[in-house]
mmCIF file with all atom_site columns, C-alpha atoms in Angstrom:
data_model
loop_
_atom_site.group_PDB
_atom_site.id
_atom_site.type_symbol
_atom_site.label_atom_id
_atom_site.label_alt_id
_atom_site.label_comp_id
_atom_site.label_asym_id
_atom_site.label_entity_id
_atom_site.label_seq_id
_atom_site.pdbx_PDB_ins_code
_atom_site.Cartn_x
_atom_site.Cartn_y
_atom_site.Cartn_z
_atom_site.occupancy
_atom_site.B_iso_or_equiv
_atom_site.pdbx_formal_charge
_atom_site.auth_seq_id
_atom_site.auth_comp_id
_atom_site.auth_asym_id
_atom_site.auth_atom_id
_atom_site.pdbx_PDB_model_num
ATOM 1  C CA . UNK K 1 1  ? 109.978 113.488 97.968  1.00 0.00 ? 1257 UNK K CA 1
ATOM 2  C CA . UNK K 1 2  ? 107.990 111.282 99.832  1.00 0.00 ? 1258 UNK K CA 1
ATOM 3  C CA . UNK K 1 3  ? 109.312 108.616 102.616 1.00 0.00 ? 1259 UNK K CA 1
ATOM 4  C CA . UNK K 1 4  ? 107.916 105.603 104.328 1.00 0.00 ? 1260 UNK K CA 1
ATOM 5  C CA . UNK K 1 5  ? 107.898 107.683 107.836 1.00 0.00 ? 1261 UNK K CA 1
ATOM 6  C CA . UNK K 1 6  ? 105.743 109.990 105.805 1.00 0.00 ? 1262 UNK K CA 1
ATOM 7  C CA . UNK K 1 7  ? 103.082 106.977 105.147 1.00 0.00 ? 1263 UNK K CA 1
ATOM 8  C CA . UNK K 1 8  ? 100.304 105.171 106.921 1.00 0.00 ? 1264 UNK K CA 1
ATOM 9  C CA . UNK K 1 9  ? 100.346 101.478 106.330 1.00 0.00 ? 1265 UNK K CA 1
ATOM 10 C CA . UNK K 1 10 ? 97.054  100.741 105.393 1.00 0.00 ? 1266 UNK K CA 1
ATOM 11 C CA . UNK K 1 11 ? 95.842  98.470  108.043 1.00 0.00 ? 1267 UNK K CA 1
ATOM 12 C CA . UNK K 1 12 ? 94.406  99.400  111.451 1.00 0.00 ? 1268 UNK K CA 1
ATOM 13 C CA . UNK K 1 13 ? 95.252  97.571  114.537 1.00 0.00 ? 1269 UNK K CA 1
ATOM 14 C CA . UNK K 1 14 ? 96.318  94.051  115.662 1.00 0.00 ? 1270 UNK K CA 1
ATOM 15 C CA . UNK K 1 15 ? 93.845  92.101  114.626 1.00 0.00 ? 1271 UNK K CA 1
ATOM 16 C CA . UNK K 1 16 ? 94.009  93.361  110.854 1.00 0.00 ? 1272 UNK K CA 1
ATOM 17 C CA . UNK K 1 17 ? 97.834  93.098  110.984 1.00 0.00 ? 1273 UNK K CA 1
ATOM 18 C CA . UNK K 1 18 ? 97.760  89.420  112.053 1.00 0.00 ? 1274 UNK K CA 1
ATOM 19 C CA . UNK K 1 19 ? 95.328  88.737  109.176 1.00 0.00 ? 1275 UNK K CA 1
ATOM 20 C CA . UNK K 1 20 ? 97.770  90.190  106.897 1.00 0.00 ? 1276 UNK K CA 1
ATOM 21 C CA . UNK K 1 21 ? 100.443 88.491  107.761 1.00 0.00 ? 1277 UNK K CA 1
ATOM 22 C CA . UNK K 1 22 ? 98.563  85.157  107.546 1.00 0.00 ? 1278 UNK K CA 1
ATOM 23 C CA . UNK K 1 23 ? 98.646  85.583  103.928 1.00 0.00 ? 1279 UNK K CA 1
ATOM 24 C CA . UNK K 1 24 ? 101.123 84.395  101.499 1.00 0.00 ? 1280 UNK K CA 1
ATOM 25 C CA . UNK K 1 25 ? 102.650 87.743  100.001 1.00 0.00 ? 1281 UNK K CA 1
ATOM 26 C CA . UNK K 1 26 ? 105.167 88.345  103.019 1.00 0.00 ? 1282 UNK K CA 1
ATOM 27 C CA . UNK K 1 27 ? 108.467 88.702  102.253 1.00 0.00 ? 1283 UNK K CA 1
ATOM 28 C CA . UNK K 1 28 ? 108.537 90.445  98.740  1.00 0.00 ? 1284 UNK K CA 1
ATOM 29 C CA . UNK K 1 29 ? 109.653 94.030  98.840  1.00 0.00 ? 1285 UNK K CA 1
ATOM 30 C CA . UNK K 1 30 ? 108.863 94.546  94.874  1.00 0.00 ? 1286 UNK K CA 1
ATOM 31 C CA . UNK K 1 31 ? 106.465 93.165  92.589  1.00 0.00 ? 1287 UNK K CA 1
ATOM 32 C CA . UNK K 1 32 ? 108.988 91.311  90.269  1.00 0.00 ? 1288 UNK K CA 1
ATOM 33 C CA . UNK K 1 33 ? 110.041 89.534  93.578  1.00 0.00 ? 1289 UNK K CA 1
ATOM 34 C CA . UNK K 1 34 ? 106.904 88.041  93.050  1.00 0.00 ? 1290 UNK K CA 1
ATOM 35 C CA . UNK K 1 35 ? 107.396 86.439  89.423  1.00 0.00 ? 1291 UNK K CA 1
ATOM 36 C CA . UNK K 1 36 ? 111.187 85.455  90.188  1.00 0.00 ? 1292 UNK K CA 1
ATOM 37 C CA . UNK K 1 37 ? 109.885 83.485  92.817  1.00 0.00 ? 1293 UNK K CA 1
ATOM 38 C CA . UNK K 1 38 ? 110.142 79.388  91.755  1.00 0.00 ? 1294 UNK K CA 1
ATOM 39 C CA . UNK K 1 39 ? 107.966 78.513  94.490  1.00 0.00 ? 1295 UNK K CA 1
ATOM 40 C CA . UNK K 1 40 ? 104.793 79.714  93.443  1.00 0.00 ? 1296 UNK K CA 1
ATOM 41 C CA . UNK K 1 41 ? 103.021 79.319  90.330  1.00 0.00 ? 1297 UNK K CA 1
ATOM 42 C CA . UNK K 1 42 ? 100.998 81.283  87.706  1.00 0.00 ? 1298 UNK K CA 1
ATOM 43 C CA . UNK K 1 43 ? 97.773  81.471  89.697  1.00 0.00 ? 1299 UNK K CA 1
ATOM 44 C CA . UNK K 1 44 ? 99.820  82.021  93.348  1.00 0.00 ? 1300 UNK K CA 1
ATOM 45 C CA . UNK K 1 45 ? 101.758 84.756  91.450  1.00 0.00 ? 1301 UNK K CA 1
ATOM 46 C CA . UNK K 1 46 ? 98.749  86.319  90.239  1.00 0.00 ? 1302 UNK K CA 1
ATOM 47 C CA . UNK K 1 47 ? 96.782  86.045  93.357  1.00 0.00 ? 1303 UNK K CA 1
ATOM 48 C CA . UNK K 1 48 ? 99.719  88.173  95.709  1.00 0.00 ? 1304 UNK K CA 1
ATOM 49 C CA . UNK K 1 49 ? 99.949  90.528  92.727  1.00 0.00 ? 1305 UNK K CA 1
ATOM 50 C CA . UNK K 1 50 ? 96.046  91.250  92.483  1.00 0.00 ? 1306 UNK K CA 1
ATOM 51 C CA . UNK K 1 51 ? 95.729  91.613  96.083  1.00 0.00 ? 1307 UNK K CA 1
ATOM 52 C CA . UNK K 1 52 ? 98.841  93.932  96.524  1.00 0.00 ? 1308 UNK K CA 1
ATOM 53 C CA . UNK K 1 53 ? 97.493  95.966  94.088  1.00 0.00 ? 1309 UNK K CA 1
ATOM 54 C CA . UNK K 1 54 ? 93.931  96.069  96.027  1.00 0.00 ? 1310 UNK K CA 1
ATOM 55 C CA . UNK K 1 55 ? 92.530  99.382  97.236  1.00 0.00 ? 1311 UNK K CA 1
ATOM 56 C CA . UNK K 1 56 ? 93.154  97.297  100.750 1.00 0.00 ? 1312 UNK K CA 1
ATOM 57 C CA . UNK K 1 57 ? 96.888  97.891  100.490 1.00 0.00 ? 1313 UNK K CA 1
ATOM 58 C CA . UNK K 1 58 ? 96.257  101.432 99.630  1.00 0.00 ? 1314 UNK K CA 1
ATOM 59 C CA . UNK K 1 59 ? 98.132  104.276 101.242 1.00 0.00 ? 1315 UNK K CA 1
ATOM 60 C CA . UNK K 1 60 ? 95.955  106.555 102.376 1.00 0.00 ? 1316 UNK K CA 1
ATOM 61 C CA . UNK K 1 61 ? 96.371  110.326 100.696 1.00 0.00 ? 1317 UNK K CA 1
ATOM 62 C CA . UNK K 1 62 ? 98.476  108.657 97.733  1.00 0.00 ? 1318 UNK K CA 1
ATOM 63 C CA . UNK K 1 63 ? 96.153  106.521 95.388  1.00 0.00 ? 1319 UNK K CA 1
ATOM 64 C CA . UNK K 1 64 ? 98.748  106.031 93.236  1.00 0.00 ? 1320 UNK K CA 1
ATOM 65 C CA . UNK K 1 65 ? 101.055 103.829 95.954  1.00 0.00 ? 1321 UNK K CA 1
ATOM 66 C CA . UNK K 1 66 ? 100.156 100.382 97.721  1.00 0.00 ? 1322 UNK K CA 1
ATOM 67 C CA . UNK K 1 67 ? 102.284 99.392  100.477 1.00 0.00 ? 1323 UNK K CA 1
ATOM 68 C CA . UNK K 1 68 ? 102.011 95.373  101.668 1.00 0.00 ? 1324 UNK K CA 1
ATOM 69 C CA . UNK K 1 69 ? 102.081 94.538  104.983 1.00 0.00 ? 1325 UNK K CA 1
ATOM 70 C CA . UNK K 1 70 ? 105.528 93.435  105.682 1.00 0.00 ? 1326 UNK K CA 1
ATOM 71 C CA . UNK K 1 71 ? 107.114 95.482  103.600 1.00 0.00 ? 1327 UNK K CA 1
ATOM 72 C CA . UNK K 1 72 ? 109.591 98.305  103.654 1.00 0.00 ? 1328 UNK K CA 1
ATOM 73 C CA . UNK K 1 73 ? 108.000 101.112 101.923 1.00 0.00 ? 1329 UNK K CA 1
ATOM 74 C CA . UNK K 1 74 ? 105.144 101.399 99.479  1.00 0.00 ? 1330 UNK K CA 1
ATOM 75 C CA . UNK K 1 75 ? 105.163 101.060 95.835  1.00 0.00 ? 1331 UNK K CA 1
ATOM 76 C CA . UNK K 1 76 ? 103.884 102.387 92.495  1.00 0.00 ? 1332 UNK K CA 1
ATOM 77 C CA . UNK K 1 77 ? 100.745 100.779 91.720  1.00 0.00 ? 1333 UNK K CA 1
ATOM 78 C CA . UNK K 1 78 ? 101.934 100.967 88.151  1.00 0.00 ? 1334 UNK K CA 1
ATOM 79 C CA . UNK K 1 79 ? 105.201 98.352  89.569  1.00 0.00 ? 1335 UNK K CA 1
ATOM 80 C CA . UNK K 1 80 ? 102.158 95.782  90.402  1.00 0.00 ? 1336 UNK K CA 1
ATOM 81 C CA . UNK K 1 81 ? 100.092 96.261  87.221  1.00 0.00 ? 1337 UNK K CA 1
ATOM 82 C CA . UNK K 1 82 ? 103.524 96.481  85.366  1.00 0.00 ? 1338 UNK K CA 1
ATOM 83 C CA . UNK K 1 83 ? 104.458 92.544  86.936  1.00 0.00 ? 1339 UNK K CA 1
ATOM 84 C CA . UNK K 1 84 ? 100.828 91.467  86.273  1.00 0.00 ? 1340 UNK K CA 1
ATOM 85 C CA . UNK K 1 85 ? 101.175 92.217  82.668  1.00 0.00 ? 1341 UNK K CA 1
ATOM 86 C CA . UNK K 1 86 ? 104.912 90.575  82.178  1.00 0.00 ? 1342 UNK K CA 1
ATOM 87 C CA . UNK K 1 87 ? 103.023 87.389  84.211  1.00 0.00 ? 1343 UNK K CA 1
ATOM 88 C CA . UNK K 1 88 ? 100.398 87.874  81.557  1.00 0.00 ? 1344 UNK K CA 1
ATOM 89 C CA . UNK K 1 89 ? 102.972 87.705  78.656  1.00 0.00 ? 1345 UNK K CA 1
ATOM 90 C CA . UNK K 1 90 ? 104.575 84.468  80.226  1.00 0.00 ? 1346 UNK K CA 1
ATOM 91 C CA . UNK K 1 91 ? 101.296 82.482  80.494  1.00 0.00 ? 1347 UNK K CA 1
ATOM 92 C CA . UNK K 1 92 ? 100.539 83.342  76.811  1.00 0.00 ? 1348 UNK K CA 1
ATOM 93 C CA . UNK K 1 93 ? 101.392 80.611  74.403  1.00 0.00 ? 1349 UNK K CA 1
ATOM 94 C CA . UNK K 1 94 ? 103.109 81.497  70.903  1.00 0.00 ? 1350 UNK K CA 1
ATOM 95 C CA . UNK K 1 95 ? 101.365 80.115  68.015  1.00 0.00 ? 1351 UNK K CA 1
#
């Protein structure tokens, strides 16, 4: 089973840290954080989700995991793509 002290985060150094944390996806630990979140809307919620599931938050070894700066542990890329699709669902009118 893996663990986070298994893991590299996948940023290098201060510099890329501090640009991380500039941006506005701090503070969620799973992707549905992200839509129950009454702050942000559609596009906000889509933009965190998109980058979090970048090959930039990729963990390196383990394609299959993204782990977010800020963050406990990494998680299932399918969890992000999973969260885009309920967003996707939610935007969609019913005729």
């Amino acid at each position: 089973m893996l663990n986070s002290a298994d893991l590299t985060p996948p940023f290098r150094g201060l510099a890329e840290a501090r640009d991380q944390l500039l941006r506005p996806v701090i503070g969620f630990q799973d992707p549905f954080d992200v839509l129950k979140d009454p702050d942000l809307d559609a596009g906000e919620k889509r933009a965190i989700l998109s980058s979090w599931a970048s090959d930039a938050c990729a963990v390196e070894n383990h394609p299959t995991l993204r782990w977010l700066i800020g963050t406990e542990a990494p998680v299932p890329v399918q969890d992000i793509k999973a969260a885009l699709a309920r967003l996707d669902r939610l935007e969609t009118p019913l005729n």
